Amino acid sequence: MEPIQQKGIEYFFEKYNIQDPDKKAAILPRVTHIIYDYNMLVVSLEKELEHYKREQIIRDIQELEQGIDAIFQDSL
């Protein structure tokens, strides 16, 4: 598993090899808020010291990443 860190929209465009500007424009409104939430959870994880809460945040991050991946896969 790769380390949990903030990721920008370009990371996902590169991950799914999406280069067409029209396709990017179609995906962007669907994922922008989810990626923002993902990154805010990463910030929370970095600040959280309690193990149980960290585990909850990690699960939430994984769920959001699955949602982002699903949106990109639907767009391919």
mmCIF file of C-alpha atoms in Angstrom:
data_model
loop_
_atom_site.group_PDB
_atom_site.id
_atom_site.type_symbol
_atom_site.label_atom_id
_atom_site.label_comp_id
_atom_site.label_asym_id
_atom_site.label_seq_id
_atom_site.Cartn_x
_atom_site.Cartn_y
_atom_site.Cartn_z
ATOM 1 C CA MET A 1 0.000 0.000 0.000
ATOM 2 C CA GLU A 2 1.338 3.407 -0.915
ATOM 3 C CA PRO A 3 1.679 6.002 1.830
ATOM 4 C CA ILE A 4 -1.372 8.116 2.557
ATOM 5 C CA GLN A 5 -0.731 11.634 1.365
ATOM 6 C CA GLN A 6 -2.608 14.472 -0.261
ATOM 7 C CA LYS A 7 -3.252 14.039 -3.973
ATOM 8 C CA GLY A 8 -4.256 16.575 -6.554
ATOM 9 C CA ILE A 9 -6.596 16.058 -9.475
ATOM 10 C CA GLU A 10 -3.611 15.723 -11.813
ATOM 11 C CA TYR A 11 -2.471 12.648 -9.876
ATOM 12 C CA PHE A 12 -5.687 10.880 -10.821
ATOM 13 C CA PHE A 13 -5.594 12.101 -14.433
ATOM 14 C CA GLU A 14 -2.100 10.629 -14.723
ATOM 15 C CA LYS A 15 -3.075 7.427 -12.891
ATOM 16 C CA TYR A 16 -5.833 6.775 -15.430
ATOM 17 C CA ASN A 17 -3.885 8.232 -18.361
ATOM 18 C CA ILE A 18 -6.561 10.823 -19.141
ATOM 19 C CA GLN A 19 -5.104 13.489 -21.379
ATOM 20 C CA ASP A 20 -8.086 14.629 -23.421
ATOM 21 C CA PRO A 21 -9.104 18.115 -22.182
ATOM 22 C CA ASP A 22 -12.785 17.448 -22.889
ATOM 23 C CA LYS A 23 -12.730 14.262 -20.847
ATOM 24 C CA LYS A 24 -10.926 16.098 -18.027
ATOM 25 C CA ALA A 25 -13.552 18.836 -18.113
ATOM 26 C CA ALA A 26 -16.327 16.247 -17.859
ATOM 27 C CA ILE A 27 -14.739 14.472 -14.887
ATOM 28 C CA LEU A 28 -13.623 17.540 -12.946
ATOM 29 C CA PRO A 29 -17.006 18.604 -11.487
ATOM 30 C CA ARG A 30 -17.729 15.023 -10.403
ATOM 31 C CA VAL A 31 -14.535 14.544 -8.400
ATOM 32 C CA THR A 32 -13.357 17.965 -7.212
ATOM 33 C CA HIS A 33 -15.331 17.943 -3.948
ATOM 34 C CA ILE A 34 -14.441 14.307 -3.261
ATOM 35 C CA ILE A 35 -10.727 14.951 -3.750
ATOM 36 C CA TYR A 36 -11.020 17.995 -1.472
ATOM 37 C CA ASP A 37 -12.648 15.838 1.225
ATOM 38 C CA TYR A 38 -9.949 13.204 0.714
ATOM 39 C CA ASN A 39 -7.192 15.764 1.240
ATOM 40 C CA MET A 40 -8.893 17.216 4.328
ATOM 41 C CA LEU A 41 -9.027 13.709 5.822
ATOM 42 C CA VAL A 42 -5.313 13.305 5.130
ATOM 43 C CA VAL A 43 -4.682 16.551 7.033
ATOM 44 C CA SER A 44 -6.824 15.246 9.906
ATOM 45 C CA LEU A 45 -4.899 11.989 9.902
ATOM 46 C CA GLU A 46 -1.589 13.829 10.134
ATOM 47 C CA LYS A 47 -2.816 15.725 13.205
ATOM 48 C CA GLU A 48 -4.615 12.870 14.982
ATOM 49 C CA LEU A 49 -2.694 11.089 17.732
ATOM 50 C CA GLU A 50 -5.274 8.623 18.991
ATOM 51 C CA HIS A 51 -4.918 5.199 17.342
ATOM 52 C CA TYR A 52 -8.624 4.379 17.134
ATOM 53 C CA LYS A 53 -9.489 7.715 15.495
ATOM 54 C CA ARG A 54 -6.579 7.295 13.069
ATOM 55 C CA GLU A 55 -7.954 3.916 12.019
ATOM 56 C CA GLN A 56 -11.381 5.467 11.397
ATOM 57 C CA ILE A 57 -9.865 8.244 9.301
ATOM 58 C CA ILE A 58 -7.843 5.725 7.281
ATOM 59 C CA ARG A 59 -11.028 3.758 6.513
ATOM 60 C CA ASP A 60 -12.769 6.964 5.444
ATOM 61 C CA ILE A 61 -9.819 7.855 3.191
ATOM 62 C CA GLN A 62 -9.888 4.409 1.595
ATOM 63 C CA GLU A 63 -13.629 4.687 0.944
ATOM 64 C CA LEU A 64 -13.219 8.082 -0.700
ATOM 65 C CA GLU A 65 -10.364 6.819 -2.845
ATOM 66 C CA GLN A 66 -12.537 3.908 -3.989
ATOM 67 C CA GLY A 67 -15.255 6.405 -4.918
ATOM 68 C CA ILE A 68 -12.784 8.533 -6.872
ATOM 69 C CA ASP A 69 -11.462 5.444 -8.649
ATOM 70 C CA ALA A 70 -14.999 4.367 -9.542
ATOM 71 C CA ILE A 71 -15.750 7.750 -11.111
ATOM 72 C CA PHE A 72 -12.580 7.630 -13.190
ATOM 73 C CA GLN A 73 -13.188 4.033 -14.264
ATOM 74 C CA ASP A 74 -16.734 4.921 -15.348
ATOM 75 C CA SER A 75 -15.270 7.679 -17.480
ATOM 76 C CA LEU A 76 -12.923 5.406 -19.384
#
